[in-house]
Coordinates of N, CA and C in Angstrom, one line a residue:
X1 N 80.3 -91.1 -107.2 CA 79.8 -90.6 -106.0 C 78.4 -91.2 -105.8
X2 N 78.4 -91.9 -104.7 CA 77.0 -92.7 -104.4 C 75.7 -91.8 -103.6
X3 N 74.7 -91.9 -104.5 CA 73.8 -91.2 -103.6 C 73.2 -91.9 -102.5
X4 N 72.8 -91.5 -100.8 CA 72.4 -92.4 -100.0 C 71.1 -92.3 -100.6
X5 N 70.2 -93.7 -99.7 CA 68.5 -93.7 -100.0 C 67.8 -92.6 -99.0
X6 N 68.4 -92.2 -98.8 CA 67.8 -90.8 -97.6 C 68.0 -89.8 -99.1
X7 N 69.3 -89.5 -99.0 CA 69.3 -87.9 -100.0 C 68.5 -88.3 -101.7
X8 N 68.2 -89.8 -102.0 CA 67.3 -90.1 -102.9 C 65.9 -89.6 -102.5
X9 N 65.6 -89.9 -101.3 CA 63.7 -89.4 -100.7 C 64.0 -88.2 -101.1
X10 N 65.1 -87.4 -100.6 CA 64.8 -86.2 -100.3 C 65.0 -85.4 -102.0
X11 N 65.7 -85.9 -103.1 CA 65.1 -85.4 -103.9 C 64.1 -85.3 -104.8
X12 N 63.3 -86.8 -104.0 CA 61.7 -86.6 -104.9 C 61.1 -86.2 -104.3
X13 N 61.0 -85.8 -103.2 CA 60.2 -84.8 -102.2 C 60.5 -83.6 -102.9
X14 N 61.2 -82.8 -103.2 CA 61.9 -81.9 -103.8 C 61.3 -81.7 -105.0
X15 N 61.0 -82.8 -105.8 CA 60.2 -83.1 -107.3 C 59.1 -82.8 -107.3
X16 N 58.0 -83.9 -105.6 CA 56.9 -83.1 -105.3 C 56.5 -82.0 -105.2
X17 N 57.6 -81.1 -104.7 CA 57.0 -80.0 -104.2 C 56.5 -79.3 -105.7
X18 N 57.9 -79.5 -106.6 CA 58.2 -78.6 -107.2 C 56.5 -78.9 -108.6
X19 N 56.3 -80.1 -108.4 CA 55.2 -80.8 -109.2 C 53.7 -79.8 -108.5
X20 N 53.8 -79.8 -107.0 CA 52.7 -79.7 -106.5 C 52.3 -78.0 -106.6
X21 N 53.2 -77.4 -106.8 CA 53.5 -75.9 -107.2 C 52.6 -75.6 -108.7
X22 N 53.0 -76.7 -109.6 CA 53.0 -76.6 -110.8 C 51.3 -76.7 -111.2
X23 N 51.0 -77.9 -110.1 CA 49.6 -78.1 -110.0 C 48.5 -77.3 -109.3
X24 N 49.5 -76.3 -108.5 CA 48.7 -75.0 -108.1 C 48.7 -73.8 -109.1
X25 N 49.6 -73.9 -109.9 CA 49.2 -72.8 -111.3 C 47.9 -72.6 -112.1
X26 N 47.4 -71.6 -112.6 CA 46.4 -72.0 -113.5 C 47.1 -72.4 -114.8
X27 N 45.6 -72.6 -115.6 CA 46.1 -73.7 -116.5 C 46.4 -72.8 -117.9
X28 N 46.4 -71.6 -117.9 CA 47.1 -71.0 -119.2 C 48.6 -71.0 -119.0
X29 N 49.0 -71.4 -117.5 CA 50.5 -71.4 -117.4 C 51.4 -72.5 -117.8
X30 N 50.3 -73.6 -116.9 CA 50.7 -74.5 -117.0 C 50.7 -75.2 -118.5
X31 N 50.2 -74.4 -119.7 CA 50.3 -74.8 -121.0 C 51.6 -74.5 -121.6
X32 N 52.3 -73.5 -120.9 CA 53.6 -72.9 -121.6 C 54.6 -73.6 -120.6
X33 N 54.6 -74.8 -119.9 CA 55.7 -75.6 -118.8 C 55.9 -77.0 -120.2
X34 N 57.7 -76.6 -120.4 CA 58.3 -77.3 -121.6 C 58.2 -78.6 -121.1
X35 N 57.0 -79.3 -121.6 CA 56.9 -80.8 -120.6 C 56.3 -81.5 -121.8
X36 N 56.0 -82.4 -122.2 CA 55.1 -82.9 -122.9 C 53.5 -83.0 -123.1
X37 N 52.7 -83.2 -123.7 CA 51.4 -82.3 -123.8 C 50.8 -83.9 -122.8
X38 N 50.6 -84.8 -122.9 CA 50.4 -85.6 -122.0 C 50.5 -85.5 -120.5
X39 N 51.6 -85.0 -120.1 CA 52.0 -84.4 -118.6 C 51.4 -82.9 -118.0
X40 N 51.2 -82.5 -119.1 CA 50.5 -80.8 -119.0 C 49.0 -81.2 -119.0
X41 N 48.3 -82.4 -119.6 CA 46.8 -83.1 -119.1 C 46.8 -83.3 -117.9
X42 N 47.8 -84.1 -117.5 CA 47.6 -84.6 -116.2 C 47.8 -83.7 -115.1
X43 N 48.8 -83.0 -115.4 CA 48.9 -81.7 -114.5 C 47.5 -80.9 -114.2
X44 N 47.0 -81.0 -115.5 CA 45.7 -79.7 -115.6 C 44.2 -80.5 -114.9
X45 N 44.3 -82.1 -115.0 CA 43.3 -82.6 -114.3 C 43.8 -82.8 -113.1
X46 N 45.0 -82.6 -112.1 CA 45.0 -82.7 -110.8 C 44.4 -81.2 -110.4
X47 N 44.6 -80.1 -111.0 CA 43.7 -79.2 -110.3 C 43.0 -79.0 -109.7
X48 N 42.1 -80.3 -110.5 CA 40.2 -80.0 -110.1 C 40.4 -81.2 -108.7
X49 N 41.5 -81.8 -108.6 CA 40.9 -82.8 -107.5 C 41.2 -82.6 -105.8
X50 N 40.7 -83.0 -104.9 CA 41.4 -82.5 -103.5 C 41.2 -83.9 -103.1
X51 N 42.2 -83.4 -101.8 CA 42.6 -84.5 -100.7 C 43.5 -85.6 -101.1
X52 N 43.0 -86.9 -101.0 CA 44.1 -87.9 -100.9 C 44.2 -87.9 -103.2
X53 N 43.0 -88.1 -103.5 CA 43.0 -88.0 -104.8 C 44.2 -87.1 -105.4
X54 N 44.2 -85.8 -105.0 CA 45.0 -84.9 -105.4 C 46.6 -85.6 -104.9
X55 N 46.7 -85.9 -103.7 CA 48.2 -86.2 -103.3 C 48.9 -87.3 -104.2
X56 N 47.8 -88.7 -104.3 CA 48.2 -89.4 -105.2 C 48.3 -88.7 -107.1
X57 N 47.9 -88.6 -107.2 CA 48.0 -88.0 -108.4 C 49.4 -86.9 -108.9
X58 N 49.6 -86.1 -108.0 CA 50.7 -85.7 -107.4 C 52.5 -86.6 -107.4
X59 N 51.7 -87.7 -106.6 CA 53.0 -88.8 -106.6 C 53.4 -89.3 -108.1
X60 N 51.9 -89.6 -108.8 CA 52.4 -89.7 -110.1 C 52.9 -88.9 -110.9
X61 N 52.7 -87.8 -110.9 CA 52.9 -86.5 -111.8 C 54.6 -86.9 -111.5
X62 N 54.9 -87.0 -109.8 CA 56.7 -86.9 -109.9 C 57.5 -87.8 -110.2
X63 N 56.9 -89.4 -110.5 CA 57.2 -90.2 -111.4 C 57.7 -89.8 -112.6
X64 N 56.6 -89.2 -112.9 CA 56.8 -88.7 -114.7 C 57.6 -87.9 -114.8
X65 N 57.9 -86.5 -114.1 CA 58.7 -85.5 -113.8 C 60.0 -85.9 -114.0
X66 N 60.4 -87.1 -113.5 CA 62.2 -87.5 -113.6 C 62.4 -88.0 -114.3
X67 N 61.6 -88.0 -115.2 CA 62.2 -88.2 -116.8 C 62.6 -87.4 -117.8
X68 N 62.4 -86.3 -117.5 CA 62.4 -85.2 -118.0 C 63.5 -83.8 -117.4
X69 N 64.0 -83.3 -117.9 CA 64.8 -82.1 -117.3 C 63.8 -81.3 -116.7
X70 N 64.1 -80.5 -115.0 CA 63.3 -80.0 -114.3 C 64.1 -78.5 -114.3
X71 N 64.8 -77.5 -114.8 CA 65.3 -76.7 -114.9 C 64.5 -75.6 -115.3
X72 N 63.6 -76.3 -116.4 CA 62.6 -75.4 -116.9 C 61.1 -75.2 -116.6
X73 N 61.4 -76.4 -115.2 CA 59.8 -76.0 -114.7 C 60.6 -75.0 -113.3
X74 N 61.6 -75.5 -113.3 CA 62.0 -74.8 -111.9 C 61.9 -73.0 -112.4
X75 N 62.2 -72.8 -113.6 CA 62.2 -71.2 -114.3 C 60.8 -71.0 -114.0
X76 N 59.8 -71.9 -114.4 CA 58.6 -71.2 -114.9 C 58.0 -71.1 -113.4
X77 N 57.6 -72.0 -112.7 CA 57.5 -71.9 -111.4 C 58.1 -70.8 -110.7
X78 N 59.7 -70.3 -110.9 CA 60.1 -68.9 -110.5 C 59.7 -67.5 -111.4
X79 N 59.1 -67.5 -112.2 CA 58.3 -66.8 -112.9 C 57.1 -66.2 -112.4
X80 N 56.6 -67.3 -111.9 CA 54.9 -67.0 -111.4 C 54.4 -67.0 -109.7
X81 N 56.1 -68.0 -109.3 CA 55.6 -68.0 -107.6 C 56.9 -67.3 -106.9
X82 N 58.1 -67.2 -107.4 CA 58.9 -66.7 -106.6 C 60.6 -67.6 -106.5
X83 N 60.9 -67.0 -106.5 CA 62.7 -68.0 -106.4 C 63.0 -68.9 -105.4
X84 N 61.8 -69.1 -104.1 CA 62.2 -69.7 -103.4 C 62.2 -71.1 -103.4
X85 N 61.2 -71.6 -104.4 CA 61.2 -73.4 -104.6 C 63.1 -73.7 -105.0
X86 N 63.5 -72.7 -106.3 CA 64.6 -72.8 -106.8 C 66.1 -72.6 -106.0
X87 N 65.5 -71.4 -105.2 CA 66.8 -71.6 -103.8 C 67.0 -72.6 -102.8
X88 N 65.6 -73.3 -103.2 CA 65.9 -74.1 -101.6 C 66.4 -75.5 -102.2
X89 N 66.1 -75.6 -103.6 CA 67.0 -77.0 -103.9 C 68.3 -76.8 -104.4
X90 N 68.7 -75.4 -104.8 CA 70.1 -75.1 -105.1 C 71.0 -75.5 -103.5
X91 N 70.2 -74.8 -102.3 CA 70.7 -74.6 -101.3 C 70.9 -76.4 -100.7
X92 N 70.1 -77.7 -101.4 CA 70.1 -78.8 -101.0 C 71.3 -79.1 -102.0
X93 N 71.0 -78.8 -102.7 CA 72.8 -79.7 -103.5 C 73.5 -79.5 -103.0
X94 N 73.7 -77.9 -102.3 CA 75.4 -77.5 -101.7 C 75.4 -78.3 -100.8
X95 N 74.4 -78.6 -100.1 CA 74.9 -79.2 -98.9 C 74.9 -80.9 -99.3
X96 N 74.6 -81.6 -99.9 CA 74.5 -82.3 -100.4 C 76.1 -82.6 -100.7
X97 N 77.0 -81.8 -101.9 CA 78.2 -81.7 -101.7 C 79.1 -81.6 -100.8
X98 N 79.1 -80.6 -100.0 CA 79.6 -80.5 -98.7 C 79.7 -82.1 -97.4
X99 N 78.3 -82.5 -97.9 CA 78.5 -83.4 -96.8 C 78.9 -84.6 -97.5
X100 N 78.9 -84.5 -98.6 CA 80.1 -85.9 -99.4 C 81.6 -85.7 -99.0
X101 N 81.6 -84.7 -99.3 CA 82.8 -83.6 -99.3 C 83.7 -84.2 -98.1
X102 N 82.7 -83.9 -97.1 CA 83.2 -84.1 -95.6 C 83.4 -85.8 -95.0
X103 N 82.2 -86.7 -95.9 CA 82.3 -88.3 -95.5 C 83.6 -88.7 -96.0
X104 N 83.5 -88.0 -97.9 CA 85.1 -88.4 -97.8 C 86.3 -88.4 -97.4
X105 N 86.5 -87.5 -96.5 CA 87.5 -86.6 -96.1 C 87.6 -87.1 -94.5
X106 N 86.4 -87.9 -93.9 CA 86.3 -88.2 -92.8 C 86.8 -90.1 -93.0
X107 N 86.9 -90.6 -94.0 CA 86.9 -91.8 -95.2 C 88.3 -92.3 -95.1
X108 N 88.8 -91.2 -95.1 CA 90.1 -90.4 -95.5 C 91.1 -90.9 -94.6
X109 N 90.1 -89.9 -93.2 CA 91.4 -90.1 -92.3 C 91.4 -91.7 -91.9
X110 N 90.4 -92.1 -91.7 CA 89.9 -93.1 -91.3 C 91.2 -94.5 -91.7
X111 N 91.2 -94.5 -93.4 CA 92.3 -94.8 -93.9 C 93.6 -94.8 -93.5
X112 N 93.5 -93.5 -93.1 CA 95.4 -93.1 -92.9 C 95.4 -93.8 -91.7
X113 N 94.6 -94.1 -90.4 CA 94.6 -94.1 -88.9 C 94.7 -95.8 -89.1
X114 N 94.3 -96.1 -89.8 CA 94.1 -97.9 -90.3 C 95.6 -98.0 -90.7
X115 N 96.3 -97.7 -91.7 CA 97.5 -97.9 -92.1 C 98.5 -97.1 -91.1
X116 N 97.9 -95.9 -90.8 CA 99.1 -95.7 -89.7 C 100.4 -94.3 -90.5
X117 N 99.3 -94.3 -91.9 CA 100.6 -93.0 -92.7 C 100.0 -91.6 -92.1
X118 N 100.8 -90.8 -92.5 CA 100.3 -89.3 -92.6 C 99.0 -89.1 -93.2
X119 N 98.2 -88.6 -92.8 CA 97.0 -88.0 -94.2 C 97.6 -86.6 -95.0
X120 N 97.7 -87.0 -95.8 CA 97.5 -85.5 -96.9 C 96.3 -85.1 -97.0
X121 N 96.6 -83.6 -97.2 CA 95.6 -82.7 -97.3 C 94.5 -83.0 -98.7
X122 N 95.7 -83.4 -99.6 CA 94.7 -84.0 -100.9 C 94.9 -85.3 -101.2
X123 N 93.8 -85.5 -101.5 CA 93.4 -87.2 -102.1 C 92.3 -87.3 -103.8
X124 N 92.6 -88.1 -103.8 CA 91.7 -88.2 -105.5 C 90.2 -88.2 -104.7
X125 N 89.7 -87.3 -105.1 CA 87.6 -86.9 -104.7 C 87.2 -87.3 -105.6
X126 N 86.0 -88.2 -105.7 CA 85.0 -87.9 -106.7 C 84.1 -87.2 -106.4
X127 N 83.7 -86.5 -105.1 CA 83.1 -85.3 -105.1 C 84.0 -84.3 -105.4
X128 N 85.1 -83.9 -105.6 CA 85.7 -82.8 -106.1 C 85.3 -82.5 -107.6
X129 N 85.6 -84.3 -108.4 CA 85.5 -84.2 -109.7 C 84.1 -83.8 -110.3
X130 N 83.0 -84.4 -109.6 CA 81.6 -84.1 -109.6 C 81.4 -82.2 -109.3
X131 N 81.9 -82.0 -108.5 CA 81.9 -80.5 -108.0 C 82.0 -79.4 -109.7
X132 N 83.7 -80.0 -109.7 CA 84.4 -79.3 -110.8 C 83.4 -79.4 -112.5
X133 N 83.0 -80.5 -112.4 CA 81.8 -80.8 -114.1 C 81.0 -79.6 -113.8
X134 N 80.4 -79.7 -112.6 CA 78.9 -78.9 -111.9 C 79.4 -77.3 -112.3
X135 N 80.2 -77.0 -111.5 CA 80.9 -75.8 -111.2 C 81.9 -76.0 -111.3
X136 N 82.5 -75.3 -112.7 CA 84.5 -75.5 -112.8 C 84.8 -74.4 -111.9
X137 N 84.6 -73.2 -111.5 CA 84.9 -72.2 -110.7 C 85.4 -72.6 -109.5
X138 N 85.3 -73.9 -109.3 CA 85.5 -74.1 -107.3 C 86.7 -74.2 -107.5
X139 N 87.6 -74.1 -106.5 CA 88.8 -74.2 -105.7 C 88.6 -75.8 -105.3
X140 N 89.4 -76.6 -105.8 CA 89.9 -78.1 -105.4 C 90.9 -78.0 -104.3
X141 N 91.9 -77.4 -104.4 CA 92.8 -77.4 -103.3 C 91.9 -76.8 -102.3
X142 N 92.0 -75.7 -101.9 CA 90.7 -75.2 -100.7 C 90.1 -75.8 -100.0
X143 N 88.8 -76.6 -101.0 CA 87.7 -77.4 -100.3 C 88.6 -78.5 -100.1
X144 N 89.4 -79.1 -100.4 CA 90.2 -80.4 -99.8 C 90.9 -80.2 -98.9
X145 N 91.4 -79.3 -98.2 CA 92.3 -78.9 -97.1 C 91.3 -78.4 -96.2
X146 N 90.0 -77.8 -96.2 CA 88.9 -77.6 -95.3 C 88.7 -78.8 -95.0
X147 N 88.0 -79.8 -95.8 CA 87.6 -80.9 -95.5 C 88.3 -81.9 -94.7
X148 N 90.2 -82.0 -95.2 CA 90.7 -82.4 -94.9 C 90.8 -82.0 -92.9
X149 N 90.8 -80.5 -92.6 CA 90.7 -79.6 -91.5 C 89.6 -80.8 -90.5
X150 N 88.8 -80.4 -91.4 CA 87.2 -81.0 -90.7 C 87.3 -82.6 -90.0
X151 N 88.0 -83.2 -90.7 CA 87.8 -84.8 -90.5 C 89.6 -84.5 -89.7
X152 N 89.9 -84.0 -89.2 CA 91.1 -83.7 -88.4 C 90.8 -83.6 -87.2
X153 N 89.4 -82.2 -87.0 CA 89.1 -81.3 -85.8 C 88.2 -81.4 -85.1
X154 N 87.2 -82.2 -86.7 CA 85.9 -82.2 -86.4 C 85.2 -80.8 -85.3
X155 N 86.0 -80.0 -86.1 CA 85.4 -78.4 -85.6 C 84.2 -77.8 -86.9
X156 N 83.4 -77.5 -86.3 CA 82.0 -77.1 -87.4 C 82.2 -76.1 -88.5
X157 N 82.9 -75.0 -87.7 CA 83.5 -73.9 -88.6 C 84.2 -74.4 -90.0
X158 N 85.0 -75.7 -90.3 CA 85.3 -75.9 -91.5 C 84.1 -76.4 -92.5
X159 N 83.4 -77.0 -91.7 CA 82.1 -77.2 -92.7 C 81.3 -76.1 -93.1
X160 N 81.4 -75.4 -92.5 CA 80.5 -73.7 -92.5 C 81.3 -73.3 -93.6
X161 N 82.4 -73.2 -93.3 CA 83.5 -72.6 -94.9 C 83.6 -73.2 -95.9
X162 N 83.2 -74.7 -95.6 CA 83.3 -75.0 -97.3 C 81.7 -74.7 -97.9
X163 N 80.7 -74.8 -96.9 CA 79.4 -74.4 -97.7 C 79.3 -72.7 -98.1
X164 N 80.3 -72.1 -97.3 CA 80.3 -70.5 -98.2 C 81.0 -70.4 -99.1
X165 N 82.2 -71.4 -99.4 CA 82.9 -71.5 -100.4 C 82.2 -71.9 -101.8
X166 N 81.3 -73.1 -101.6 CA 80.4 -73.5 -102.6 C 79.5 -72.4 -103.0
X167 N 78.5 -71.7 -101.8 CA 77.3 -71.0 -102.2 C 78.0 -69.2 -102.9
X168 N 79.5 -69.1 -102.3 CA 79.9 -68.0 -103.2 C 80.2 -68.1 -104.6
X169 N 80.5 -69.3 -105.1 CA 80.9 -70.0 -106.1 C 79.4 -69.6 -107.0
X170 N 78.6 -70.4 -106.3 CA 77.0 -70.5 -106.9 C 76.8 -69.0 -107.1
X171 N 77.1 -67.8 -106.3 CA 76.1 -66.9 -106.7 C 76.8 -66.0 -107.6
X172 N 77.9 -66.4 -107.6 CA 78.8 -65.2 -108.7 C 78.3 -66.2 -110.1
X173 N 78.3 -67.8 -110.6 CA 77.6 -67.6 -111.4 C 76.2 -67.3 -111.5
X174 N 75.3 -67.0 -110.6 CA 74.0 -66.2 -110.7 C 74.1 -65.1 -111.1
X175 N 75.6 -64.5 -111.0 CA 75.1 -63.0 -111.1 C 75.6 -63.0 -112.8
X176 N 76.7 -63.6 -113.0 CA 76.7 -63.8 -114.5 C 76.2 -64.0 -115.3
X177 N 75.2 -64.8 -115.2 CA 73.8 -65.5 -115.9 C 72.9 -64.1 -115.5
X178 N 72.5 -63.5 -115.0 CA 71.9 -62.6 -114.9 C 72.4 -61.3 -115.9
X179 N 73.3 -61.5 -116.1 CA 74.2 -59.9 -116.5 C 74.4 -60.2 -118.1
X180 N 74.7 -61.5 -118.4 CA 74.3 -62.2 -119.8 C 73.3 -62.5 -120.3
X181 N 72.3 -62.4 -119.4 CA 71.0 -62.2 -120.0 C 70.1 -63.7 -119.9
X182 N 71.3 -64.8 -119.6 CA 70.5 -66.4 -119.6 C 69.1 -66.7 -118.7

């Protein structure tokens, strides 16, 4: 599954934010963020800086950031500011998916209309397969017969159902991880 150079900006913006958050903390927090002690300096000297100084500095911090697993700044950041940095990039993957989901499936017909066969409802995805590693819980048949619907109808409502199909998927494991204690 190819990521475009749009949905690549959009998740180091995403990095930023989550960097620029980090660099709004004070600095006994920012000592306990599972990062390297070199990154937690640099974190702790953008503090003190404003304006363009701070933004660049910033940019660098999210260089460094993606080299590193962001799961556990995304915890500590929801620890101290709130769940919304962590919802709003959960809420960018889904759609993220979804709209692969749908290019494929729009890929699809495209295919069939070129050769001239039937489309089936299922085809080999590598956004299914990507989905299923992420989240084994999803329904493959389902979201491929939505999808399939979508690039048929091009009616919105199928796209709306596969993104509730995903985000229901997503919160029933939230609520598991919560009830397990993770």
């Amino acid at each position: 599954m190819q990521i475009s150079r749009s949905e690549q900006k959009r998740r180091v913006k995403e990095i930023e934010r989550l960097v620029a958050e980090l660099v709004s903390l004070p600095a006994q927090i920012v000592n306990q963020a599972p990062t390297p002690e070199e990154f937690r300096q640099q974190v702790r000297e953008a503090t003190g800086l404003r304006g363009g100084a701070r933004q660049r500095q910033i940019k660098y911090l999210t260089k460094l950031a993606q080299q590193f697993p962001l799961e556990a700044l995304y915890d500590l950041i929801s620890q101290h500011r709130g769940h919304a940095l962590a919802a709003k990039k959960q809420m960018h993957e889904l759609e993220f998916y979804r709209d692969a989901l749908i290019e494929e499936a729009l890929e699809q017909q495209e295919r069939c209309r070129q050769t001239g066969e039937a489309c089936e409802e299922q085809w080999p995805s590598q956004t299914i397969s990507a989905l299923q590693a992420e989240m084994p819980e999803v329904d493959p048949l389902a979201l491929l017969r939505l999808a399939s619907l979508f690039a048929r109808t091009r009616n919105p409502r199928y796209s709306r159902e596969i993104f509730r199909s995903l985000r229901s998927v997503q919160e029933m494991r939230q609520r598991s991880n919560r009830t397990s204690g993770k």
